[in-house]
PDB file of C-alpha atoms and ligand atoms in Angstrom:
ATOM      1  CA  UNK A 174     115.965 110.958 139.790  1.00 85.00           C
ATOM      2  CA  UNK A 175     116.135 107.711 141.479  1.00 89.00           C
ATOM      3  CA  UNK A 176     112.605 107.955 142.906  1.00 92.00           C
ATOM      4  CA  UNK A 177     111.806 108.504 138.477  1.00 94.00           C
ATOM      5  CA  UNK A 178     113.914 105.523 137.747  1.00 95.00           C
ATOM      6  CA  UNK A 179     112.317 103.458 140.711  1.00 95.00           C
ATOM      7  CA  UNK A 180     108.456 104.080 139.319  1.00 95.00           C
ATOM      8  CA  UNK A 181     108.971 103.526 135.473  1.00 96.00           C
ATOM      9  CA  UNK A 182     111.652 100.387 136.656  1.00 96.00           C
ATOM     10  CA  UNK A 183     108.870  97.804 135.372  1.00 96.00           C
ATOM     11  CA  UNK A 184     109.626  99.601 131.392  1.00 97.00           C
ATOM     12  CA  UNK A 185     113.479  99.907 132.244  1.00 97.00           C
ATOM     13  CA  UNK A 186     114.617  96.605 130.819  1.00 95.00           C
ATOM     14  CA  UNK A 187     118.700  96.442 131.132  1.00 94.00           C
ATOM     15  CA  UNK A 188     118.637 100.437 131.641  1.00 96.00           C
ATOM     16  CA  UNK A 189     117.198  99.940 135.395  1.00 93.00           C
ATOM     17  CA  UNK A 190     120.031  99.013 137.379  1.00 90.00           C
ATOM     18  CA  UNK A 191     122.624 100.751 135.064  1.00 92.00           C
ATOM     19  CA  UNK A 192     123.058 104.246 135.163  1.00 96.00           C
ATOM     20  CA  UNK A 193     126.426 106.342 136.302  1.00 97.00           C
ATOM     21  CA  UNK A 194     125.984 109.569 136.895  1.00 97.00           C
ATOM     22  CA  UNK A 195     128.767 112.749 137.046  1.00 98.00           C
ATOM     23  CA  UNK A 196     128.940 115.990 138.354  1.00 97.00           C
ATOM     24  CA  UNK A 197     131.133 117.060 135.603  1.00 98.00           C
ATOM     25  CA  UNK A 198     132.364 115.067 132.343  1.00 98.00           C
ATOM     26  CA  UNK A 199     133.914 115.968 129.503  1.00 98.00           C
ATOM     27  CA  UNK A 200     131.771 114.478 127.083  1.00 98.00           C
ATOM     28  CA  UNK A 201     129.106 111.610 128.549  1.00 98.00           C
ATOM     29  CA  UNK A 202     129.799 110.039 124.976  1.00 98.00           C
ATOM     30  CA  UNK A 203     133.275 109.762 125.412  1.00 98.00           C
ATOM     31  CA  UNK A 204     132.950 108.071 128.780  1.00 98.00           C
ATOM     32  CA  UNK A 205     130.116 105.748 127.514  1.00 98.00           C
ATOM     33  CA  UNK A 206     132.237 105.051 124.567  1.00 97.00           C
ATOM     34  CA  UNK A 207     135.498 104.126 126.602  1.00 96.00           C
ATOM     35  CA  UNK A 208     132.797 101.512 129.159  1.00 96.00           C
ATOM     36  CA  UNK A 209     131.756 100.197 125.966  1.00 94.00           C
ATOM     37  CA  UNK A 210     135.165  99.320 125.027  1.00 92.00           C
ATOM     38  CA  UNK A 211     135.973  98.114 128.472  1.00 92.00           C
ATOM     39  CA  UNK A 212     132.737  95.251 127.685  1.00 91.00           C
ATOM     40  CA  UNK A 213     130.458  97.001 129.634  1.00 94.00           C
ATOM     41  CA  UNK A 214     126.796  95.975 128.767  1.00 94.00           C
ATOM     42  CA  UNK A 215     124.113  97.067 126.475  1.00 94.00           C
ATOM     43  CA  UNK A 216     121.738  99.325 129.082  1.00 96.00           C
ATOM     44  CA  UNK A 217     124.991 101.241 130.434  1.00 98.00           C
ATOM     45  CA  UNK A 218     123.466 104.758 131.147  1.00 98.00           C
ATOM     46  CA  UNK A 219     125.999 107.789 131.485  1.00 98.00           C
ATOM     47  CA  UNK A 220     124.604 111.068 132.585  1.00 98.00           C
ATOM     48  CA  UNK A 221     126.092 114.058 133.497  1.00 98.00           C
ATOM     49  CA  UNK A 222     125.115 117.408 135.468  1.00 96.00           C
ATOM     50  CA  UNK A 223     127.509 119.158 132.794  1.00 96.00           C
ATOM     51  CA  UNK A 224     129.620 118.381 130.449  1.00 97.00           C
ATOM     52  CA  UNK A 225     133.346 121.192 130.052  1.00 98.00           C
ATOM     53  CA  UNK A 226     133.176 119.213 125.892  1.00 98.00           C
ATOM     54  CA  UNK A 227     129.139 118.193 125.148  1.00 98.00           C
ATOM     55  CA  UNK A 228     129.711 117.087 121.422  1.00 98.00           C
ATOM     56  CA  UNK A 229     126.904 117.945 118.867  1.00 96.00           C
ATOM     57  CA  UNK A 230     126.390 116.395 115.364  1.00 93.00           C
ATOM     58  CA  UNK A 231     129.117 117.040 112.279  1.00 89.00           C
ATOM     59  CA  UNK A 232     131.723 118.309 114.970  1.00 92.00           C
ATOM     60  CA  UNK A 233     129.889 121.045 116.418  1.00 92.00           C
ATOM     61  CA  UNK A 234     129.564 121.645 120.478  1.00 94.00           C
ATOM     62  CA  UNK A 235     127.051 121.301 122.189  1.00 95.00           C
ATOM     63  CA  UNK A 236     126.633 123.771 124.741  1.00 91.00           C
ATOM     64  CA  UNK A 237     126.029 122.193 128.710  1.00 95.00           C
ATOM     65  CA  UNK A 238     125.985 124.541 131.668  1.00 93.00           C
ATOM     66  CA  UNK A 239     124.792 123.119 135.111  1.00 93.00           C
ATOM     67  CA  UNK A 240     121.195 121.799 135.336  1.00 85.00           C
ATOM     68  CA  UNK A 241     120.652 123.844 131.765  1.00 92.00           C
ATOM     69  CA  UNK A 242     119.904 120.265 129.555  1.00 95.00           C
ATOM     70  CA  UNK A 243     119.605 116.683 130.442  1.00 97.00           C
ATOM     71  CA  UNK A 244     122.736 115.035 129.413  1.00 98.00           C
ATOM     72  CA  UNK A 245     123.008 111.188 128.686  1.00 98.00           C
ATOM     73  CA  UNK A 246     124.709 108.534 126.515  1.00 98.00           C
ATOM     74  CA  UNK A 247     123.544 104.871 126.805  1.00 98.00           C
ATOM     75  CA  UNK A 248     125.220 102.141 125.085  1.00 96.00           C
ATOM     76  CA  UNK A 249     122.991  99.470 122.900  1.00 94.00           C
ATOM     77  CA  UNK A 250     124.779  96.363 121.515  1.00 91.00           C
ATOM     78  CA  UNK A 251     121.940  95.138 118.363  1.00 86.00           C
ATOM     79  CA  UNK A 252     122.596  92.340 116.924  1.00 78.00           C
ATOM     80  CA  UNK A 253     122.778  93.284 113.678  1.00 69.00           C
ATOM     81  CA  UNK A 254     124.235  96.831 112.647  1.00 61.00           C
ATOM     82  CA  UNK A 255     120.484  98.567 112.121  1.00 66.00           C
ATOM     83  CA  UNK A 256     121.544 101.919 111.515  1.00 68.00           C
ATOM     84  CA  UNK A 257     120.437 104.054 110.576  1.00 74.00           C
ATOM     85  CA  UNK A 258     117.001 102.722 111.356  1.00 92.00           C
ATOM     86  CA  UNK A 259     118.393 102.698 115.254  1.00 93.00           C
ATOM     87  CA  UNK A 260     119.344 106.041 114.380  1.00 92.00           C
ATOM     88  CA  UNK A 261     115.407 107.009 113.330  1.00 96.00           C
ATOM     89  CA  UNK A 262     114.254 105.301 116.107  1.00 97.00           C
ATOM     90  CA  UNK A 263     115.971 106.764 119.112  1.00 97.00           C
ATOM     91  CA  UNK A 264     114.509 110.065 117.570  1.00 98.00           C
ATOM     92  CA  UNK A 265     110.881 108.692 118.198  1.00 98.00           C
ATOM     93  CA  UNK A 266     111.614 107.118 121.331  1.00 98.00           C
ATOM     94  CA  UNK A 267     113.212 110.785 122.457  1.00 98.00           C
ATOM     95  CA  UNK A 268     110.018 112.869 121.211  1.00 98.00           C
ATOM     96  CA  UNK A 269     107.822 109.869 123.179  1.00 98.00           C
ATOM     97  CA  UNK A 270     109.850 110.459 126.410  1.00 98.00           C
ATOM     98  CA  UNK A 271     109.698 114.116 126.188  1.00 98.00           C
ATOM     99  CA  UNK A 272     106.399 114.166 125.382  1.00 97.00           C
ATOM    100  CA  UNK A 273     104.906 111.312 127.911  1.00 98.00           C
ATOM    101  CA  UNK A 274     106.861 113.450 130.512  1.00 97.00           C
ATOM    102  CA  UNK A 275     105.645 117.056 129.621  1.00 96.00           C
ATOM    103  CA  UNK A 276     102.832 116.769 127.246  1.00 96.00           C
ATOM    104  CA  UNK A 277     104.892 118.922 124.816  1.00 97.00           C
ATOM    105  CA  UNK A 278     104.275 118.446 121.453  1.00 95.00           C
ATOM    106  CA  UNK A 279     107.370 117.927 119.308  1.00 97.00           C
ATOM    107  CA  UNK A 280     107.913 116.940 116.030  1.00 97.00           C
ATOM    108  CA  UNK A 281     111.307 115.506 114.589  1.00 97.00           C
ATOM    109  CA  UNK A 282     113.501 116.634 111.453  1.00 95.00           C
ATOM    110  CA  UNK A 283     115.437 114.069 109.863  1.00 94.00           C
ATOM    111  CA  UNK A 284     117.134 111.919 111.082  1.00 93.00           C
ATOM    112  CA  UNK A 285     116.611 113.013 115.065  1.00 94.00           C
ATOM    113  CA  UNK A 286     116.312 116.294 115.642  1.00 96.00           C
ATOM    114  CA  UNK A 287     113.963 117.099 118.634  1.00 98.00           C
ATOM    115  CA  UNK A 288     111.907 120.129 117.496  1.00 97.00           C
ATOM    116  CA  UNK A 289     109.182 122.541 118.889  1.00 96.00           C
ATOM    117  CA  UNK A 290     107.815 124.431 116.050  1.00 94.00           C
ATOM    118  CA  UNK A 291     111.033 126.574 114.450  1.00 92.00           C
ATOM    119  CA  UNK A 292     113.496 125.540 117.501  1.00 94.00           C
ATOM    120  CA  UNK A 293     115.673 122.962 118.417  1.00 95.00           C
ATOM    121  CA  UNK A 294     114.643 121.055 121.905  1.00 96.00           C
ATOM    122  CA  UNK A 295     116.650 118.305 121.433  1.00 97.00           C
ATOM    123  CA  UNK A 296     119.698 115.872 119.871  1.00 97.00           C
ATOM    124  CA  UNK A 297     120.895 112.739 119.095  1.00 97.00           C
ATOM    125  CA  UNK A 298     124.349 111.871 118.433  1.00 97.00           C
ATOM    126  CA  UNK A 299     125.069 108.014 117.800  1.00 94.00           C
ATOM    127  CA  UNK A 300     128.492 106.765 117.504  1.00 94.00           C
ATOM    128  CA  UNK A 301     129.342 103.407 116.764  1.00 90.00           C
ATOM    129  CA  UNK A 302     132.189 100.739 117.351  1.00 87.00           C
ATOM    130  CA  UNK A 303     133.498  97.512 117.841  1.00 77.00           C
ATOM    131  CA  UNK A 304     135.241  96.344 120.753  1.00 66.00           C
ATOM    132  CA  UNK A 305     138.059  94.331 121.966  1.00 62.00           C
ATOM    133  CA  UNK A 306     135.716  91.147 121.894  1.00 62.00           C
ATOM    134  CA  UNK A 307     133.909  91.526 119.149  1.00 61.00           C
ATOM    135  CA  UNK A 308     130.935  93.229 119.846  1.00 61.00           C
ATOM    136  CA  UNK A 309     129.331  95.414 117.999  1.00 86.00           C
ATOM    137  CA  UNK A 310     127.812  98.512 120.331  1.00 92.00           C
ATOM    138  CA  UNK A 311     126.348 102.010 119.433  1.00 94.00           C
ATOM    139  CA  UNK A 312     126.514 104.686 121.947  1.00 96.00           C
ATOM    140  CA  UNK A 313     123.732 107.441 121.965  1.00 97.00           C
ATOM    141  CA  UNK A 314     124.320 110.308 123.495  1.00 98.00           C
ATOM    142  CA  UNK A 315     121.499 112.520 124.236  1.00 98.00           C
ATOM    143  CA  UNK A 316     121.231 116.393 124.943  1.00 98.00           C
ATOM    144  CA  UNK A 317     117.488 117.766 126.115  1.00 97.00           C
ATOM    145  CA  UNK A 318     117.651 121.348 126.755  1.00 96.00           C
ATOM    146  CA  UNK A 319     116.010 121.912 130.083  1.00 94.00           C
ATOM    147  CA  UNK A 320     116.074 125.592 130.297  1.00 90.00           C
ATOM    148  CA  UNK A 321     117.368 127.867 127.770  1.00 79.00           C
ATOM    149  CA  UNK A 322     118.090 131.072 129.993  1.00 71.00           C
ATOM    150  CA  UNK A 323     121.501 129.868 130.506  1.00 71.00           C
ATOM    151  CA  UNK A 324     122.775 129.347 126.791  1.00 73.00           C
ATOM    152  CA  UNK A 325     125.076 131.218 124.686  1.00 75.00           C
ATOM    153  CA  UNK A 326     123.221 134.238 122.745  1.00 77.00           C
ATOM    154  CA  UNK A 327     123.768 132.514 119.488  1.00 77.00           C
ATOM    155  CA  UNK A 328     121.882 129.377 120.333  1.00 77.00           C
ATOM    156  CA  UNK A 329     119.275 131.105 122.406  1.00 74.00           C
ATOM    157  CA  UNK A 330     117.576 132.393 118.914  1.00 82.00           C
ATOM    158  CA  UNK A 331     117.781 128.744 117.808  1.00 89.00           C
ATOM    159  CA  UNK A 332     116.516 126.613 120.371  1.00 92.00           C
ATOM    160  CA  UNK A 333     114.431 126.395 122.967  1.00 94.00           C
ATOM    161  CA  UNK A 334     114.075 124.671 126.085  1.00 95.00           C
ATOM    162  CA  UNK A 335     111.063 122.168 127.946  1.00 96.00           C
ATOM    163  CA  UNK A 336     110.279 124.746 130.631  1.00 94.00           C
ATOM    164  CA  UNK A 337     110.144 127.569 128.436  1.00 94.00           C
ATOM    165  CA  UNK A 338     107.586 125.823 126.077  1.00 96.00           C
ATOM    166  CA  UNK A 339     105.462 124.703 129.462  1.00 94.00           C
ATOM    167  CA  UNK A 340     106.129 127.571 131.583  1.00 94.00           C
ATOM    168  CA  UNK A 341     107.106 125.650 134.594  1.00 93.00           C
ATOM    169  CA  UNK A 342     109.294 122.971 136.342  1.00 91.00           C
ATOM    170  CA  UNK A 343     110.019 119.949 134.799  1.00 92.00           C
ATOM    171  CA  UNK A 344     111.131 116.818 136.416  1.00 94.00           C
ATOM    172  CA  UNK A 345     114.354 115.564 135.321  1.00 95.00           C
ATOM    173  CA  UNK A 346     114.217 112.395 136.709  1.00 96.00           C
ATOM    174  CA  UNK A 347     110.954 111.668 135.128  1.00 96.00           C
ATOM    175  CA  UNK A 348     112.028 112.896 132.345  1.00 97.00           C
ATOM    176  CA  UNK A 349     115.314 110.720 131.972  1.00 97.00           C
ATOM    177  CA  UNK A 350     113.072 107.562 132.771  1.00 97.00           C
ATOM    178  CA  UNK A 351     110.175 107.942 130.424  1.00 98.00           C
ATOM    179  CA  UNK A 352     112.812 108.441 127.562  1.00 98.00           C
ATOM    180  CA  UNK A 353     114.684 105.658 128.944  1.00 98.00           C
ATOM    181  CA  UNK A 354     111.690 103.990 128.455  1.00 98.00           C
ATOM    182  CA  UNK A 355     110.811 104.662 125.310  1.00 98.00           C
ATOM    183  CA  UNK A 356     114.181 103.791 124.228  1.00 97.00           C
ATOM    184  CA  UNK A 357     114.087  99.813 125.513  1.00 97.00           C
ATOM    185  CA  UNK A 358     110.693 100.236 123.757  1.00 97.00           C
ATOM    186  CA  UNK A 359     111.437 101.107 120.374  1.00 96.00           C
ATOM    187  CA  UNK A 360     114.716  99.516 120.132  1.00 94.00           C
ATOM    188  CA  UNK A 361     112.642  96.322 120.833  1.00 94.00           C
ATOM    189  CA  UNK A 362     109.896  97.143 118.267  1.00 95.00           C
ATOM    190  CA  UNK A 363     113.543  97.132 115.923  1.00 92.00           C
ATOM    191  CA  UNK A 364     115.110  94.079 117.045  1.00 90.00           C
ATOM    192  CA  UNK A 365     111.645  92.171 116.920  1.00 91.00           C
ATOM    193  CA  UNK A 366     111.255  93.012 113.556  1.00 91.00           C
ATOM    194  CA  UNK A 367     108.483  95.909 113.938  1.00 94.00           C
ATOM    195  CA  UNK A 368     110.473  98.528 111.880  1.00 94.00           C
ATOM    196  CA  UNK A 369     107.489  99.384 110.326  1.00 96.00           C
ATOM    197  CA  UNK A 370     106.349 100.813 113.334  1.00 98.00           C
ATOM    198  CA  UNK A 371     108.769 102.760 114.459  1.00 97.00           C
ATOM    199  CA  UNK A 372     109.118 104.666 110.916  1.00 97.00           C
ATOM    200  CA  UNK A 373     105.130 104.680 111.261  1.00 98.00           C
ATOM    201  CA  UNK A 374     105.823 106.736 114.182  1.00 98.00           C
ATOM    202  CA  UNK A 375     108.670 108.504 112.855  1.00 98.00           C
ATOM    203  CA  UNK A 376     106.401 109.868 109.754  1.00 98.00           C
ATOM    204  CA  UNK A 377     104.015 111.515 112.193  1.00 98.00           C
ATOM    205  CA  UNK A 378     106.456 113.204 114.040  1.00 98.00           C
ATOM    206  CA  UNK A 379     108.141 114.110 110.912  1.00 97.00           C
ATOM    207  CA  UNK A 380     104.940 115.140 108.982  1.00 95.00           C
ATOM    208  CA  UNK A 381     105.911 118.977 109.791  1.00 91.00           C
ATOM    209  CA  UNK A 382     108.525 119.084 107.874  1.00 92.00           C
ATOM    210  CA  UNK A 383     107.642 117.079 104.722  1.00 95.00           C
ATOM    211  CA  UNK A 384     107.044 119.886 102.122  1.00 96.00           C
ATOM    212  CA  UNK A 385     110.084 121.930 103.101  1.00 95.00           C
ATOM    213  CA  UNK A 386     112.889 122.696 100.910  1.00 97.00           C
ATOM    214  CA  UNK A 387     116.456 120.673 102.048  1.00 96.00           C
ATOM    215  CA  UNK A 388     119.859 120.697 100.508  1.00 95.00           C
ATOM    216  CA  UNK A 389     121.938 117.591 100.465  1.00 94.00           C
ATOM    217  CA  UNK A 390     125.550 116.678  98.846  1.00 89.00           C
ATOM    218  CA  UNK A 391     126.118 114.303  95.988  1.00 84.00           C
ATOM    219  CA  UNK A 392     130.019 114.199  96.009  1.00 84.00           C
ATOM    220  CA  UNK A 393     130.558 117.773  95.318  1.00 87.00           C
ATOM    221  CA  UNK A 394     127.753 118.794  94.545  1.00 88.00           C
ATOM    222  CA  UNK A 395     124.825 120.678  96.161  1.00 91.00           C
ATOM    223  CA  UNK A 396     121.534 119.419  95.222  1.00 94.00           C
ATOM    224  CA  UNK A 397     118.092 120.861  96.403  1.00 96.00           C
ATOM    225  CA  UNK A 398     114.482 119.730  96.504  1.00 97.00           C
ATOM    226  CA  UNK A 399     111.823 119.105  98.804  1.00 97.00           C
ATOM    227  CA  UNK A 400     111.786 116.967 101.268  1.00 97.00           C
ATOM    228  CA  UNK A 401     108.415 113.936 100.713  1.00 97.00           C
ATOM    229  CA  UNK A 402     108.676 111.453 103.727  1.00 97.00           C
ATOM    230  CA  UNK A 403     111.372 108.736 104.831  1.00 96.00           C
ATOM    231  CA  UNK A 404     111.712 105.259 103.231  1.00 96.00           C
ATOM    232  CA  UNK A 405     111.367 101.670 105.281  1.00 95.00           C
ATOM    233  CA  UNK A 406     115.220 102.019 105.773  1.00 93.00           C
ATOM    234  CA  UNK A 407     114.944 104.969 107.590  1.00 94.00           C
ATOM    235  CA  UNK A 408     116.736 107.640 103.919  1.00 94.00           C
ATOM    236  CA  UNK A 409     114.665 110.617 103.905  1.00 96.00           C
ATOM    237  CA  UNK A 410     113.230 111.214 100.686  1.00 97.00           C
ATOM    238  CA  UNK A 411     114.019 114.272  98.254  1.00 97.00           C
ATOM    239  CA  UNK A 412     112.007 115.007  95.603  1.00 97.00           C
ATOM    240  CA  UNK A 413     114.511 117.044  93.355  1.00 96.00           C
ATOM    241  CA  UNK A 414     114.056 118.360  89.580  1.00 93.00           C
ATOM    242  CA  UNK A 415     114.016 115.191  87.949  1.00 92.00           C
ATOM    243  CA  UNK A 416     113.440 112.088  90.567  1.00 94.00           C
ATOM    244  CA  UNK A 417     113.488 110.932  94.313  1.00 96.00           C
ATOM    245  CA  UNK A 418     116.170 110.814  95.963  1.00 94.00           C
ATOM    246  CA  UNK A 419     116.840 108.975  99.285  1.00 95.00           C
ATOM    247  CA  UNK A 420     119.422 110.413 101.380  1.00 94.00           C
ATOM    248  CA  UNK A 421     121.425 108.320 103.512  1.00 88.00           C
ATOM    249  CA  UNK A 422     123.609 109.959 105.612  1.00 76.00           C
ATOM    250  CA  UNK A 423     125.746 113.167 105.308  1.00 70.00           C
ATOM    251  CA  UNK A 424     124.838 116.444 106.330  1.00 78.00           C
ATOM    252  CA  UNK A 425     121.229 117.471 104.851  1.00 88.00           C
ATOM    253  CA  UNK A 426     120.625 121.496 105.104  1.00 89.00           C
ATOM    254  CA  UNK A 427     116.931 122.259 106.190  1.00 88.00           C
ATOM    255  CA  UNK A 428     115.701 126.008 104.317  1.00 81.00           C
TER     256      UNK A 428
HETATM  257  C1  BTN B 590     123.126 117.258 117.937  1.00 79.13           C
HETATM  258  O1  BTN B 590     124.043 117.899 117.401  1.00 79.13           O
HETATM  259  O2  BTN B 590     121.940 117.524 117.706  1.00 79.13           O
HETATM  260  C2  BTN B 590     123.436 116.135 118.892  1.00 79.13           C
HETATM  261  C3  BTN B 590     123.682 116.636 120.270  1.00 79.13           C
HETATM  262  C4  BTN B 590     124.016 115.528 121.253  1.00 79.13           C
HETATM  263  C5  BTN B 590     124.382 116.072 122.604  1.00 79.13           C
HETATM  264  C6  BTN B 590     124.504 114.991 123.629  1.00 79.13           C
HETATM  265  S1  BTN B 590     124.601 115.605 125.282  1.00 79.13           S
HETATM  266  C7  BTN B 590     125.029 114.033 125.877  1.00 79.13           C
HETATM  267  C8  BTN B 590     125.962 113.417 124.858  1.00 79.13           C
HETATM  268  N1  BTN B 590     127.346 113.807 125.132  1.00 79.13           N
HETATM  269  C9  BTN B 590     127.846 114.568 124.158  1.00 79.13           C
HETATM  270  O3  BTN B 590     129.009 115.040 124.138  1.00 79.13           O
HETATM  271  N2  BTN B 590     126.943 114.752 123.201  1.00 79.13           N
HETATM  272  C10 BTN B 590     125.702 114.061 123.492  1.00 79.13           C
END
């Protein structure tokens, strides 16, 4: 890991010297969170070889056994609060890591779901604050299953895992530092003004599963329709019955 993280350190920006890493945590998030509080600085990397409370997106676990995922949270501070385009673009950055790493070819479902073909390789849950001094920070925590073998049954149908789509080894350490990598790159592209290019890249990744039939909420209600592309602000866009829609946020069912 350090030998990874030495190589790529030239791409690292203020993730090179920065990253803590456990045995055991609860939840990497919740530690990264608490630093971030404490003042701790934008590049803070928290990584753990499992976690006893991995949190997944709307409340759900996410499952972390011992060398079964790669499991990180990093803390960004942007300037401005650019979710969710920051949101968007950690997704890219992810599916460039993974795939600069492993040559895998995944695609993303909105807003930053890792996939390869029907099953889930990866996810992305950002949480965001402000601390004692001011700041505004974003934590993203980041789960990249590693090997499936050693999941519970029920997620085992659902996902799948880097070595079981290549067949073979893959290096963690590597792994963590391209994506690392990626991420100081396309938060840049963001804070320089290049959005354009990251939802560029987001729209190829995502090009899969344009076409496909998603439910979203409107207050109460259930609303379906098909899912077109994602706008410049990062809202995926829903053609229902009678117009487009673009979906913010809240939880967006994939048929
Ligand atoms: C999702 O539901 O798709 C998001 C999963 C995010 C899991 C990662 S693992 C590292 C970090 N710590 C957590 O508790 N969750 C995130």
């Amino acid at each position: 890991m350090v030998e990874a993280l030495a190589r790529l350190r030239g791409r690292l920006g203020a993730f090179a010297d920065n990253v803590t890493w456990f045995h055991e945590v609860g939840s990497t998030n919740d530690v990264a969170l608490n630093f971030a509080e404490l003042g701790r600085p934008e590049g803070t990397v928290v990584g753990s070889d499992r976690q006893t409370a991995g949190r997944g997106r709307h409340g759900r676990d996410w499952a972390s056994p011992a060398g079964a995922g790669l499991y990180i949270s990093v803390i960004l501070r942007p300037e401005a609060l650019v979710a969710p385009l920051l949101t968007l673009a950690a997704g890219v950055a992810i599916a460039d890591g993974i795939r600069e790493a492993s040559g895998l070819a995944v695609s993303l479902k909105w807003p930053n779901d890792v996939y390869v073909g029907t099953r889930k390789l990866a996810g992305i849950l950002a949480e965001a604050g402000t601390s004692g001094s001011g700041l505004n920070y974003v934590v993203l925590g980041i789960g990249i299953n590693l090997m499936s073998a050693s999941y519970p049954p029920d997620i085992v149908g659902r996902a799948t895992s880097v070595e079981v789509e290549l067949a073979r080894p893959v290096d963690r350490g590597l792994l963590l530092a391209t994506c690392l990598a990626a991420l100081v790159e396309r938060s840049r592209q963001l804070a320089s003004g290049s959005s354009g290019t990251v939802i560029t890249a987001w729209r190829r990744y995502g090009s899969d599963m344009f076409g496909r039939v998603v439910e979203f909420t409107v207050g109460s209600e259930i609303v379906a329709g098909i899912a077109e592309n994602v706008d410049e602000h990062g809202a995926l866009l829903v053609r229902t019955a009678d117009r487009l829609v673009p979906v913010m946020s809240g939880q967006v069912r994939w048929q």
